[in-house]
Structures are given as C-alpha cells and as structure tokens.
Coordinates of C-alpha atoms in Angstrom, one line a residue:
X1 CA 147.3 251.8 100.5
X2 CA 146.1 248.4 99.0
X3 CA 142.9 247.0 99.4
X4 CA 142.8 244.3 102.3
X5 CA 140.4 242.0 102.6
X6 CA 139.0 241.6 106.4
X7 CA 137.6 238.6 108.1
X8 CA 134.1 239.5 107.3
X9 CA 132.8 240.6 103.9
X10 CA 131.7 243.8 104.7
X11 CA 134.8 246.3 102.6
X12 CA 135.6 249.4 103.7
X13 CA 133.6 252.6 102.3
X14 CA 134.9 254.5 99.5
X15 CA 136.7 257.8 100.6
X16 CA 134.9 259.2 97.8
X17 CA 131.8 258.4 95.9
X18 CA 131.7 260.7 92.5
X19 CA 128.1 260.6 91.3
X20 CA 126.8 261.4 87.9
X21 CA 123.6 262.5 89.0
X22 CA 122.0 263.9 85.7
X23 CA 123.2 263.7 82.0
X24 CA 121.5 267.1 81.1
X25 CA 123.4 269.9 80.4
X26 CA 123.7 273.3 79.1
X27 CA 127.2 272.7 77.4
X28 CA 128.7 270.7 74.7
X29 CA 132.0 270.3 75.5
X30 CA 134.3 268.5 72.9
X31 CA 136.2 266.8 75.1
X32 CA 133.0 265.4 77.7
X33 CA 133.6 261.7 78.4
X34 CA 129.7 261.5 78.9
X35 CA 128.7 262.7 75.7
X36 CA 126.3 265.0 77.9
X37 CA 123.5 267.0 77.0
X38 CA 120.4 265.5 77.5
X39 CA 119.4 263.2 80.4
X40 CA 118.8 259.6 80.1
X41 CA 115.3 258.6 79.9
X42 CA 115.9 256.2 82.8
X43 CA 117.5 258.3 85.3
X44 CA 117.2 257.7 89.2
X45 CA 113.9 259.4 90.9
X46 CA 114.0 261.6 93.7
X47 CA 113.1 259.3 95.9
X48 CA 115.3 256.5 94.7
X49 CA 118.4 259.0 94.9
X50 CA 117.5 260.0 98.2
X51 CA 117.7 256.2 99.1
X52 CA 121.2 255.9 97.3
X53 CA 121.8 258.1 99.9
X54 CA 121.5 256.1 102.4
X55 CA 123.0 253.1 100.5
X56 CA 126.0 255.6 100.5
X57 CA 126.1 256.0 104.1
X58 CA 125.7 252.1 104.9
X59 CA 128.5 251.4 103.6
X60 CA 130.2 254.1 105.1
X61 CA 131.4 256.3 102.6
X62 CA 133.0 259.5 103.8
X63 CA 132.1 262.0 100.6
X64 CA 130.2 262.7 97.9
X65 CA 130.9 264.7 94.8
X66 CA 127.6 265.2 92.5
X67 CA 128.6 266.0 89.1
X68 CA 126.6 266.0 85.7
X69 CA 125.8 266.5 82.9
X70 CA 125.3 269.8 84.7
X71 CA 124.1 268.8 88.5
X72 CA 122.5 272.3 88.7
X73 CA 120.1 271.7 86.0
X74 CA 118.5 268.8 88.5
X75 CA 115.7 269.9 90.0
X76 CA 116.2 267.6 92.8
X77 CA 119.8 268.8 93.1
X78 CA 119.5 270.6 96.2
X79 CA 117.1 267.8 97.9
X80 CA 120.4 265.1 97.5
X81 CA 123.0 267.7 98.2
X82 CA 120.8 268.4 102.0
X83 CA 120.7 264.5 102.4
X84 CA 124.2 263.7 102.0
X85 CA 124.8 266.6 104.4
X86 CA 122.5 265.3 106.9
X87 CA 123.9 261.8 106.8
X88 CA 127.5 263.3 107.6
X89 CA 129.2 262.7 104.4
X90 CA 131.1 265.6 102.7
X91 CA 129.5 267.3 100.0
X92 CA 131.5 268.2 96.9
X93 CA 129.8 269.9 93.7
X94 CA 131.5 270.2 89.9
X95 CA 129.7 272.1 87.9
X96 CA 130.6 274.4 84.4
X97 CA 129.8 277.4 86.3
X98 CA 126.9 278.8 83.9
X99 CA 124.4 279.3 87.0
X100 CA 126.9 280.4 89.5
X101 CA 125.3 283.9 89.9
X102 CA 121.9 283.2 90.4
X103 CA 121.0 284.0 93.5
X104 CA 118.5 281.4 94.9
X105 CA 121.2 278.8 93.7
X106 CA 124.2 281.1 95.1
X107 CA 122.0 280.8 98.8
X108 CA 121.4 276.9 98.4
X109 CA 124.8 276.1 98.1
X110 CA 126.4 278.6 101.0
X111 CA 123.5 276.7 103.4
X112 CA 125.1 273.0 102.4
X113 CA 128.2 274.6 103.5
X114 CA 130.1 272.4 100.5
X115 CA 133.7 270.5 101.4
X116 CA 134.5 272.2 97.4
X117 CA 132.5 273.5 94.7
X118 CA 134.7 272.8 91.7
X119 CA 134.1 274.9 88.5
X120 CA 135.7 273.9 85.0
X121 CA 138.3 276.4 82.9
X122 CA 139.3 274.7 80.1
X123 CA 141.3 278.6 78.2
X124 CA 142.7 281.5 79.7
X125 CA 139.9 283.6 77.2
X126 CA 136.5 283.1 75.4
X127 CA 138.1 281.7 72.4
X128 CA 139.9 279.1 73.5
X129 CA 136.8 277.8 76.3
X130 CA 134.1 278.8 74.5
X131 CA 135.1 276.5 71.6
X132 CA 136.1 274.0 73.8
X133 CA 132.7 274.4 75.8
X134 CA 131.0 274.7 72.7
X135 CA 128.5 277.8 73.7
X136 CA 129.3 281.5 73.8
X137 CA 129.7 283.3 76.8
X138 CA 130.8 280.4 79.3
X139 CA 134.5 281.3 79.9
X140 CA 133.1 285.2 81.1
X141 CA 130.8 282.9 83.3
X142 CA 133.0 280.2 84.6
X143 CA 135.7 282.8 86.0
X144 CA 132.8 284.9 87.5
X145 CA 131.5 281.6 89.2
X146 CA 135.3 281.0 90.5
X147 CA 135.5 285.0 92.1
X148 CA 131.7 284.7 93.4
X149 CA 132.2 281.6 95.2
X150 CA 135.2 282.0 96.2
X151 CA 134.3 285.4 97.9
X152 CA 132.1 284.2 99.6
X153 CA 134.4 281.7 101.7
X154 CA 133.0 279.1 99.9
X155 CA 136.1 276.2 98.9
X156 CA 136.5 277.0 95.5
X157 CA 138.8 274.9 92.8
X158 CA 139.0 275.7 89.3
X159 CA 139.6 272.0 86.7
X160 CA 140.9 272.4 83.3
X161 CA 141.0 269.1 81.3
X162 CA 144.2 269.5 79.1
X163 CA 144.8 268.1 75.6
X164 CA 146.2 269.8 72.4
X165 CA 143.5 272.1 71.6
X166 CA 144.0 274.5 75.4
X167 CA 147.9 273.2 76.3
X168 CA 149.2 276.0 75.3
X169 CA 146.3 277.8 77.8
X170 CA 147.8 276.7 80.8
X171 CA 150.7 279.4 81.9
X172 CA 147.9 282.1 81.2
X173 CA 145.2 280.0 83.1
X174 CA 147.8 280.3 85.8
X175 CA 147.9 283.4 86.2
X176 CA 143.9 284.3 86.0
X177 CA 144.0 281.9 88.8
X178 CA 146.9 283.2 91.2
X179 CA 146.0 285.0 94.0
X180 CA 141.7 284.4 93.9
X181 CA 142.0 282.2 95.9
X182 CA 140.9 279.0 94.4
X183 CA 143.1 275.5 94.1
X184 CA 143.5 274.3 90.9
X185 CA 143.4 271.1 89.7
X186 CA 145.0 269.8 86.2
X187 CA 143.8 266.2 84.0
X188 CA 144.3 264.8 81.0
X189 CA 141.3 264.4 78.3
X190 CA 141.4 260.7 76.8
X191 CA 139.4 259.7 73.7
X192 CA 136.2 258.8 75.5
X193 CA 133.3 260.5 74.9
X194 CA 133.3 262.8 72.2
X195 CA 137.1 263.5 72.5
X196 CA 138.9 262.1 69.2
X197 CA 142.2 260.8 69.7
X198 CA 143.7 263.4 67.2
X199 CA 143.3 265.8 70.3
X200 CA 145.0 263.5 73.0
X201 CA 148.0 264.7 74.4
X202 CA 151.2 263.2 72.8
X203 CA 153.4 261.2 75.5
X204 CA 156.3 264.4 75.3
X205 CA 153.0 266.8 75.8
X206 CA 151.7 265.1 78.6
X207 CA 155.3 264.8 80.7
X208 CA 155.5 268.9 79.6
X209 CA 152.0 269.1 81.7
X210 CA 153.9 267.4 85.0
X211 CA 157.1 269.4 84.7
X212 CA 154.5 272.3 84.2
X213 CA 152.8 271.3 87.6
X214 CA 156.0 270.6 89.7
X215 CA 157.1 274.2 88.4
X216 CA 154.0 276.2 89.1
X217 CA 153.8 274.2 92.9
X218 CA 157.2 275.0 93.5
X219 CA 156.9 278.4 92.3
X220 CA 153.7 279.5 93.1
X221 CA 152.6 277.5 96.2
X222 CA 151.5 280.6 98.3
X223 CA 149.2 281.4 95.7
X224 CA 147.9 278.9 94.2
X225 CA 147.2 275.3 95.3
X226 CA 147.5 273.0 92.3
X227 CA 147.7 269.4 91.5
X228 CA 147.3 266.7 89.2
X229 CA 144.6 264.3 89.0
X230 CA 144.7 260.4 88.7
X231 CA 145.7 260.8 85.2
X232 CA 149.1 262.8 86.3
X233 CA 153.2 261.3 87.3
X234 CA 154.1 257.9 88.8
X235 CA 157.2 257.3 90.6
X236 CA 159.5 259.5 88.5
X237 CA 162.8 259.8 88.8
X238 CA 162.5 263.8 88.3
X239 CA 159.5 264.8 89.4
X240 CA 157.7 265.0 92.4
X241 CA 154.7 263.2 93.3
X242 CA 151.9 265.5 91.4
X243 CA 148.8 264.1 93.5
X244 CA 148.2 265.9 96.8
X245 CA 148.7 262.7 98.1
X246 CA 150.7 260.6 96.2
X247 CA 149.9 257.5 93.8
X248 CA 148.9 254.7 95.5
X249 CA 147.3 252.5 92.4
X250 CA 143.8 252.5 90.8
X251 CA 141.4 253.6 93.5
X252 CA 138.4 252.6 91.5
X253 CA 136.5 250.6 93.6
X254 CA 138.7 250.6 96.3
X255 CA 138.5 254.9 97.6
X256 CA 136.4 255.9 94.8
X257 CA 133.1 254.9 93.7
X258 CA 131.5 255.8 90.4
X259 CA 127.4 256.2 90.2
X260 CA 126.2 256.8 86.5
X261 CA 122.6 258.9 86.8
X262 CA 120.4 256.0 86.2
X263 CA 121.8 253.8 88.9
X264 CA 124.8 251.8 87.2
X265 CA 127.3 251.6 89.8
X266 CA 131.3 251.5 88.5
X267 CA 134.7 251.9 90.4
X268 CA 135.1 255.1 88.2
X269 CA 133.0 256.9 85.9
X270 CA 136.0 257.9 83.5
X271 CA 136.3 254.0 82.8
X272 CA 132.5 253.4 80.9
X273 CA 130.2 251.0 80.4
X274 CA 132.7 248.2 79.7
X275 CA 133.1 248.4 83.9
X276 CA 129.5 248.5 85.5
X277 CA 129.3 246.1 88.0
X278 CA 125.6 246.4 88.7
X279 CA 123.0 249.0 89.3
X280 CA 120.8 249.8 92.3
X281 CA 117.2 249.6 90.7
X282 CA 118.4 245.4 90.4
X283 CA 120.7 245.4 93.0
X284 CA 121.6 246.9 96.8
X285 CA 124.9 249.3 96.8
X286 CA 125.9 247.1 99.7
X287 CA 126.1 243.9 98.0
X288 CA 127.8 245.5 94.6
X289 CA 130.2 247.0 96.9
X290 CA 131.0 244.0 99.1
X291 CA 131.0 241.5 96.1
X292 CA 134.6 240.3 96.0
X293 CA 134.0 239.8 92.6
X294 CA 133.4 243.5 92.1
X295 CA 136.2 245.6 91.1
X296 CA 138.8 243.3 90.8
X297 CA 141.0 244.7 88.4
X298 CA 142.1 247.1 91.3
X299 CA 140.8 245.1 94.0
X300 CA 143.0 242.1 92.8
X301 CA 145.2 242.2 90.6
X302 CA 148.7 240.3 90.3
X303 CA 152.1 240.7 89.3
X304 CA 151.1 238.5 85.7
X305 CA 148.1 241.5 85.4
X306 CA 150.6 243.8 84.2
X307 CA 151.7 244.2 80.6
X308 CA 154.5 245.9 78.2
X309 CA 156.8 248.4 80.3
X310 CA 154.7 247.8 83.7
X311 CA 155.5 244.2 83.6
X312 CA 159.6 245.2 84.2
X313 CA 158.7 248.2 87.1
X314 CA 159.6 247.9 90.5
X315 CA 156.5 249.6 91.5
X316 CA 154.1 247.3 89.6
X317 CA 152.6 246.4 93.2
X318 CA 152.0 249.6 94.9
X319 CA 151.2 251.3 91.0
X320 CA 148.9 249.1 89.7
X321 CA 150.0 250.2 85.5
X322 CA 148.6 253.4 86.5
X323 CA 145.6 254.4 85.5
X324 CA 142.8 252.4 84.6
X325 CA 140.7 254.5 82.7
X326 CA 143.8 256.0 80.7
X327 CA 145.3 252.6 80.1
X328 CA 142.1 251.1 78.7
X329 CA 140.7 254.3 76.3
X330 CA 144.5 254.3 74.9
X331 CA 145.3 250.6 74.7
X332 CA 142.1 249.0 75.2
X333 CA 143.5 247.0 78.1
X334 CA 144.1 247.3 81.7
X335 CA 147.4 247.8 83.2
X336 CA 150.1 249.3 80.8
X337 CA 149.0 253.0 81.3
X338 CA 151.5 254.7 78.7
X339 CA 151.3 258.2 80.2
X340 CA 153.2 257.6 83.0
X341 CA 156.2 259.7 83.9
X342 CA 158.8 257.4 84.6
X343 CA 158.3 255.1 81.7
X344 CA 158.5 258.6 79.7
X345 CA 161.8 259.3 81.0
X346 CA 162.9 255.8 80.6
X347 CA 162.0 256.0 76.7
X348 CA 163.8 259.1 76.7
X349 CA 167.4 258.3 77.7

C-alpha cells in the first residue's frame, strides 16, 4: 500500500516503530550494522524515553520493537517495555539471547506478555556463531534462549542474518529449528557496519537464499514458520512472494520508523546516518513524522527516481527499486536495489 497523503497533515502512524534503544552490548558480531558495543555518550534518559513513548503513541503507532546494542543490558529496559504496554502498542524484543535464562529477566518479560521476542542464530554450531558473534559460548546460549522462551508460550522467532561466512549454515539451522516451535526469519547482511563487502552475498548466492526459503515454506510449513525480510524476492517470475505479506515498496517512513538510542529518528535504522531526519531532544516525533519533507525517498518518489534495471520494470510503482537500505550500502544510491529476484532471473536467461 502506497503512502497517501490526507487533507490534513497529520500521516498515518507507523505499523512498526523499530527502536535502537542502547548501543551497549555483550557481542561483537562481524556482521553488526551498528558497530555495537558500547553505548553512545548521548543516549536518551529514562525519562526522555519514557516520553518517546508517548510521542510514539501520538502519532499512533501500532508496535514497537526495542532492539540494541543488546536492549537487555539497559537498565531502564523493562521501565520502556511496561510503557509501551500500557499505551496499547505491541511490544516486540530482539535480543542475542546471552541473558535469556536469568530468571528475574525470564519473569519481566512473561509479565509484558511480548507480541515476539526475537533471538539471533547466525550457525547451526559454536563454530560457525560463535565466530560470527565473536564471544564463546553464545550459540549454546542463543538456542537455549529460543527453547526457554518458547516453552514458556512466550512468541518466539529465531533471525539469522545470511552472507558467505554462515550460507552454507542454513539447511542445518533448519532443522535445529523444526519442530520447537519458533518462526524463523531469514536477511541478508550488507556492508554496513562492520560487515566488509568481501562477505556480502554474491547476486547467484542471494537468489539460492529465496529458492532456499520458498523450498523450506513449502516443505516444512507445519513446522516451521519462515520468511524473508525486506532484503528478500520482488515480483519473480519463479518464486513466491517471500515476505509474510508481500512487497509493497520501501516502508521506511511510511510503516516503519527507525529511532537510533540517542534520539535520531530515520525511516529505517539499516539505512544510517546519511537518512536522519531529525532527533527528538531538537525536535517533536510528531512534527518529524508529519513533515512532508520527511522521508521522501519512499514517501515520494517518481517514475524518473528509479535507475538501471528498475527504470524498465513494470512494478517500479508498487516496488519502489526495492530496498532502500540494500540499494544505497551496494550502489550508494537509492532505487536500483540489485538483489532483487526478478532482475536475477532476468540476467540469467
């Protein structure tokens, strides 16, 4: 669904608002696009998180997903989590896993009654995503994380980030996944960050991750859930649509917000600093979000936007080049996203 504009300038509320709420963490993963490990000096207080909040609900967005860094090293975690509860929104949590058996964190959690707690799995063994992850010991604790919450009835997904250093992982992370009941969802790591390019996924490795998701949802639907993430298909002619919903363009800005931990507000926090369109210390959330300035290159953008092979397809309008944070970390421009299925298959006849 494109974004419409209505006859007053209030916009409709992000579906989704995915919010960076500490750079500290316990990890060093290579392929982070946050270079995370210790949090910025100017990071949002307590009390001026707890009034992004409310920012959040003003302009009525439906859910929230607190992500790091590591969010559970925030003291104040817990605090945000209960206010976004209490304002209605739907509380989502992605975290590495490291602290899922602690016990006073374990309770927290099953009394915010989470939409999702989302753990990462990046190899199907300690070698593989403890090197990724860059500490010992966190695959044995990711997949313990995964069981534990998902015992306890708590909505459980399991994220691996693919690129050529786990893509041979994934049939084996498949099946440690089947049948624990978790979803699972699959993304591709773009040089951003600390990922280098030499580690990106070539464009015949990255159309052998969507056949590998159409295969495993055909074949494995009753026991596992999986599905690509914005970074995953468009329109091909093979495939079906690998997003539980379909791609419906760029949603950054539009269904998604991004919220960096010090207040910087961007469409999507996989696109950067290149993208902030304000912060909340300067600025309200409301007026950032109803700027029609803001977020134009998904808000607005037009048939002469698009460039090299998304210039010629059919479904420039409803794709949008795909997307936006893959088409500017490989090109360094918007709108030509080259990892896109169909334009694969089109190179390949």
């Amino acid at each position: 669904m494109r974004w419409r504009k209505s006859g007053s300038k209030k916009q409709q509320g992000p579906g989704c608002a995915v919010w960076e709420i500490t750079l500290a963490c316990n990890l060093n993963c290579i392929h982070c696009g946050s270079a995370a490990g210790k949090k910025r000096p100017d990071e949002l207080s307590t009390k001026e998180a707890l009034f992004l909040c409310e920012s959040l609900k003003e302009i009525d967005c439906k859910g929230v997903a607190l992500m790091g860094g590591e969010p559970l090293l925030r003291p104040d975690w817990a605090d945000i989590s209960r206010r976004v509860h209490e304002l209605g929104m739907e509380l989502s949590i992605i975290t590495n896993g490291w602290l899922g058996q602690d016990k006073r964190i374990t309770q927290q959690i099953l009394d915010l009654s989470p939409e999702c707690v989302t753990v990462s799995l990046d190899g199907a063994d300690p070698l593989v995503h403890d090197m990724i992850r860059g500490v010992d010991g966190s695959f044995d604790r990711a997949i313990k994380a995964l069981r534990h919450y998902a015992s306890l009835g708590i909505p459980t997904t399991a994220i691996t980030t693919v690129h050529k250093l786990n893509l041979k992982d994934l049939v084996k992370i498949r099946d440690l996944l089947r049948g624990l009941g978790v979803a699972w969802q699959i993304q591709m790591a773009t040089p951003f960050g600390r990922l280098e390019r030499k580690h990106v996924l070539s464009l015949e490795e990255y159309y052998s991750v969507a056949m590998f998701i159409a295969s495993t949802r055909k074949l494995y639907s009753k026991e596992l859930l999986v599905a690509g993430a914005h970074d995953m298909g468009y329109f091909s002619n093979i495939l079906p649509d690998l997003q539980v919903k379909g791609w419906e363009g760029c949603q950054a800005g539009i269904s998604t917000l991004g919220i960096q931990s010090n207040g910087n507000i961007l469409g999507c926090l996989a696109l950067g600093d290149d993208f902030i369109e304000g912060n909340v210390k300067e600025r309200p959330l409301q007026k950032i979000w109803n700027d029609e300035s803001s977020f134009r290159y998904s808000r607005h953008y037009k048939k002469e936007d698009m460039k090299v092979h998304c210039s010629r397809c059919k479904y420039w309008k409803q794709c949008g080049g795909g997307c936006s944070a893959v088409s500017y970390s490989m090109t360094g421009d918007l709108h030509q996203d080259p990892y896109c299925a169909r334009h694969i298959e089109e190179m390949m006849r």
